mmCIF file of C-alpha atoms in Angstrom:
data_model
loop_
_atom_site.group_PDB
_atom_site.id
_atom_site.type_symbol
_atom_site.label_atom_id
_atom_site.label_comp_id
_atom_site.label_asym_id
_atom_site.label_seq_id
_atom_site.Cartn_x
_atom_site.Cartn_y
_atom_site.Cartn_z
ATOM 1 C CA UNK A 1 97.790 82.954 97.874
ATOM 2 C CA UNK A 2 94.717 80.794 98.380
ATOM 3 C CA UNK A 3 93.454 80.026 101.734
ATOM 4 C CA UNK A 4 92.422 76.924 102.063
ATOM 5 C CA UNK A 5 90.876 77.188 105.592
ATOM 6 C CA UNK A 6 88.368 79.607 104.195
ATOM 7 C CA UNK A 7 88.223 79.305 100.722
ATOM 8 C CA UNK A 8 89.262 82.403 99.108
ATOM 9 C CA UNK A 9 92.344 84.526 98.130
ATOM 10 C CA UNK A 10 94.861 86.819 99.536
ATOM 11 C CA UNK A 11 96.651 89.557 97.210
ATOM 12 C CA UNK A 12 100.002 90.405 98.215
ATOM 13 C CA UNK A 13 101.494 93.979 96.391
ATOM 14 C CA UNK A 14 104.736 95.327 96.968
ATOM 15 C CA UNK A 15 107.107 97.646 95.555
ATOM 16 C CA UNK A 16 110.242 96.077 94.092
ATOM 17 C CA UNK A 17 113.223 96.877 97.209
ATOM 18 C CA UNK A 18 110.447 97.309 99.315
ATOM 19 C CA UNK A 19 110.494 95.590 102.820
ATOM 20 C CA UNK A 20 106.686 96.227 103.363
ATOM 21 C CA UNK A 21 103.835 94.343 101.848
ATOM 22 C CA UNK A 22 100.346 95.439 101.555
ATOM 23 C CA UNK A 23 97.939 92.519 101.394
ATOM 24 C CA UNK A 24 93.958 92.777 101.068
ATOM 25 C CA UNK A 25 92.975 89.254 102.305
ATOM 26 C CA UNK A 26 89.915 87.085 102.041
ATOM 27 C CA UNK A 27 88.953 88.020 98.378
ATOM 28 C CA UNK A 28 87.285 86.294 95.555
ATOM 29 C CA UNK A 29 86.680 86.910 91.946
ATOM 30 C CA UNK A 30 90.638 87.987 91.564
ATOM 31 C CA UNK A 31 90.943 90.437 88.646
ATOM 32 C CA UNK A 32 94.944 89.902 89.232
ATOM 33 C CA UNK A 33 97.444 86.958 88.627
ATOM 34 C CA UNK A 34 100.685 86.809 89.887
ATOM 35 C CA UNK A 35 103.192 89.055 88.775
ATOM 36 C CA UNK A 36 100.811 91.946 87.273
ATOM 37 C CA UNK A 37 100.934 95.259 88.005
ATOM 38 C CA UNK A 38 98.479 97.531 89.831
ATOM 39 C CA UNK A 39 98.143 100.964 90.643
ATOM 40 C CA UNK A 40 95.775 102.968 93.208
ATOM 41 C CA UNK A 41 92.039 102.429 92.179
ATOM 42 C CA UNK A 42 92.482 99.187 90.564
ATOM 43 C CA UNK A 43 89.907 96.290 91.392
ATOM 44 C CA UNK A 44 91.463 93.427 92.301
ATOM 45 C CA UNK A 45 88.577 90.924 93.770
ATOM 46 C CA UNK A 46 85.910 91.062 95.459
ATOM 47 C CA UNK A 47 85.169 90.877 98.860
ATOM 48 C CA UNK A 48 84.539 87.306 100.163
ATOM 49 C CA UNK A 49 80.895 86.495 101.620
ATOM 50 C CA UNK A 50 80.661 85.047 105.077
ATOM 51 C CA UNK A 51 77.474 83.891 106.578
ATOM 52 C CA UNK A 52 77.217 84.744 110.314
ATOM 53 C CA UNK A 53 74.491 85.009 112.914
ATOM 54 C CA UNK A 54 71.933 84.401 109.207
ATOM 55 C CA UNK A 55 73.519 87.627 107.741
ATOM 56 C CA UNK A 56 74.974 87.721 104.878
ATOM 57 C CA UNK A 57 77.928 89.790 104.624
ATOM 58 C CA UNK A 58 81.301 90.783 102.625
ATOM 59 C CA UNK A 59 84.336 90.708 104.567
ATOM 60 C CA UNK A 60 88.264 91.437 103.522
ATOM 61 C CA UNK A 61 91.396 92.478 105.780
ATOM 62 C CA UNK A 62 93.640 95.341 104.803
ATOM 63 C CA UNK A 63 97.543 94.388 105.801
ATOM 64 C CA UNK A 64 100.697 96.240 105.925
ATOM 65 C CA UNK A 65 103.421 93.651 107.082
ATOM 66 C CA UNK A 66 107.172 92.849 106.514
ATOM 67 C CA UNK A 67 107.758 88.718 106.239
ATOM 68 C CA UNK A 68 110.760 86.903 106.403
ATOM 69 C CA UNK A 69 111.240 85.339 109.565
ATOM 70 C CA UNK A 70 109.084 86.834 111.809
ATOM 71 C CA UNK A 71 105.781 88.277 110.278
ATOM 72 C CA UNK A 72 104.796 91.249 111.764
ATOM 73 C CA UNK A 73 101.904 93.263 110.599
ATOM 74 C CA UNK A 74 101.496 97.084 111.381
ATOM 75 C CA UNK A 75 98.227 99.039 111.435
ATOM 76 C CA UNK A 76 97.145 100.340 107.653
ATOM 77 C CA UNK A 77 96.348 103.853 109.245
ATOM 78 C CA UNK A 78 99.986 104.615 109.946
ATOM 79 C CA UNK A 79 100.488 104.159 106.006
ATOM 80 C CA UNK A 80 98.395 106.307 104.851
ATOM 81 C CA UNK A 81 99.136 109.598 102.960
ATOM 82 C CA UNK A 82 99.262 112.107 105.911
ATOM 83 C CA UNK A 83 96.557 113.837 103.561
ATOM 84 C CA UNK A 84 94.108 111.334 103.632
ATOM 85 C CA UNK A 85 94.323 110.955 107.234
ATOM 86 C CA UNK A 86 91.947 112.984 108.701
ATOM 87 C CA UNK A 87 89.617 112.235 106.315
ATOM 88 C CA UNK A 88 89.906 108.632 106.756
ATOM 89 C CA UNK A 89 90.082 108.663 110.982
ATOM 90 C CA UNK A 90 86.247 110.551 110.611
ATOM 91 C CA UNK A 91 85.298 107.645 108.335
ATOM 92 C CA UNK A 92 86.498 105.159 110.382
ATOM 93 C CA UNK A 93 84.753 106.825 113.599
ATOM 94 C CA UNK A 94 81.674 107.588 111.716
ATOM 95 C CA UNK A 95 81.468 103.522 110.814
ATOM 96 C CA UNK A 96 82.226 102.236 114.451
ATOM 97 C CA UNK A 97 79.626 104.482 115.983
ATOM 98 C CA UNK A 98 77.554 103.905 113.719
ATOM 99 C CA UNK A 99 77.852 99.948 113.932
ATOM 100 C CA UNK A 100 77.922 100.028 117.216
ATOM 101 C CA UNK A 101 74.589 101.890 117.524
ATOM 102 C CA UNK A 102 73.289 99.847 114.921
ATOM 103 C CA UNK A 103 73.682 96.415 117.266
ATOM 104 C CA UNK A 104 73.262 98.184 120.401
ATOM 105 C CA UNK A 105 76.565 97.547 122.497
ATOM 106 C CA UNK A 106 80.324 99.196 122.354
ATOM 107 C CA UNK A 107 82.440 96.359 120.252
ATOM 108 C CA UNK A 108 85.350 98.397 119.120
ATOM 109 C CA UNK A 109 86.714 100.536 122.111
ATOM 110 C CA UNK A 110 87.953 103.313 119.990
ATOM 111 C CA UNK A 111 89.291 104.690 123.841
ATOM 112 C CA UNK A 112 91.927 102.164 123.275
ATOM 113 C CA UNK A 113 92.852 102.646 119.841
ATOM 114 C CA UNK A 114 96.776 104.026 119.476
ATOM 115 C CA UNK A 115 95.548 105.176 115.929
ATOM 116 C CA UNK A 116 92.104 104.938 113.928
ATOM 117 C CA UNK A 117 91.184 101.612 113.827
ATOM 118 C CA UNK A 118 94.458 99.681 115.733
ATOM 119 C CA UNK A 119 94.831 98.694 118.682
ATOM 120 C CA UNK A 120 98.488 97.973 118.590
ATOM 121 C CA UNK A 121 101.123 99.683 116.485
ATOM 122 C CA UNK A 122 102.579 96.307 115.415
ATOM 123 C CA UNK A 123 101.860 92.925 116.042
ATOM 124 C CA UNK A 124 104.530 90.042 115.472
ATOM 125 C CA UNK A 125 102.232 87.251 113.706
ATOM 126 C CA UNK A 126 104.997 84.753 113.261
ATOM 127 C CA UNK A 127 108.143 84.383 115.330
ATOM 128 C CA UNK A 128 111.184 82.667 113.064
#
């Protein structure tokens, strides 16, 4: 899907009978079209550049959401393969901190996180 509002792409990928969707948003450079099939390590796009605060910078969004409806989008960490999580919850740590030491003030609260990363367990986007 193309986002007009900030010019760049969103990937959907789900698994046929699947309820749940995984979208990386906010790409560019799409190495996918519609309807092709990827698998874990694939590129798909890049991530899109954003200009803020005169630094330039590469941003995308990881989603894991069910549509119909309502829209409600779940935090990615849940997802992942309970073997990758630990490894992936020191990562995610190891970037806040280091981010946050990096600009000088506490901008991600990890205290309130309910898993790596998430502040809420779900979040209903779009009421039907």
């Amino acid at each position: 899907d193309y986002f007009e509002h900030t010019k760049d792409w969103g990937v959907n990928i789900y698994t046929e009978g699947s309820t749940i969707i995984v979208s990386f948003e906010h790409l560019v450079n799409l190495n996918v079209k519609e309807g092709d099939n990827v698998n874990a390590g694939d590129f798909i796009g890049e991530a899109a550049p954003r200009d803020t605060l005169n630094d330039k910078i590469a941003m995308t969004e990881l989603a894991v959401w069910e549509g119909g409806r309502s829209i409600v989008k779940y935090c990615p960490f849940d997802y992942l393969d309970p073997q990758l999580k630990e490894i992936y919850e020191e990562k995610l740590n190891k970037l806040a901190k280091d981010w946050e030491e990096y600009i000088g003030k506490d901008v991600y609260q990890q205290e309130k996180w309910v898993s790596p990363a998430c502040l809420e367990k779900s979040i209903v986007e779009k009421q039907g």
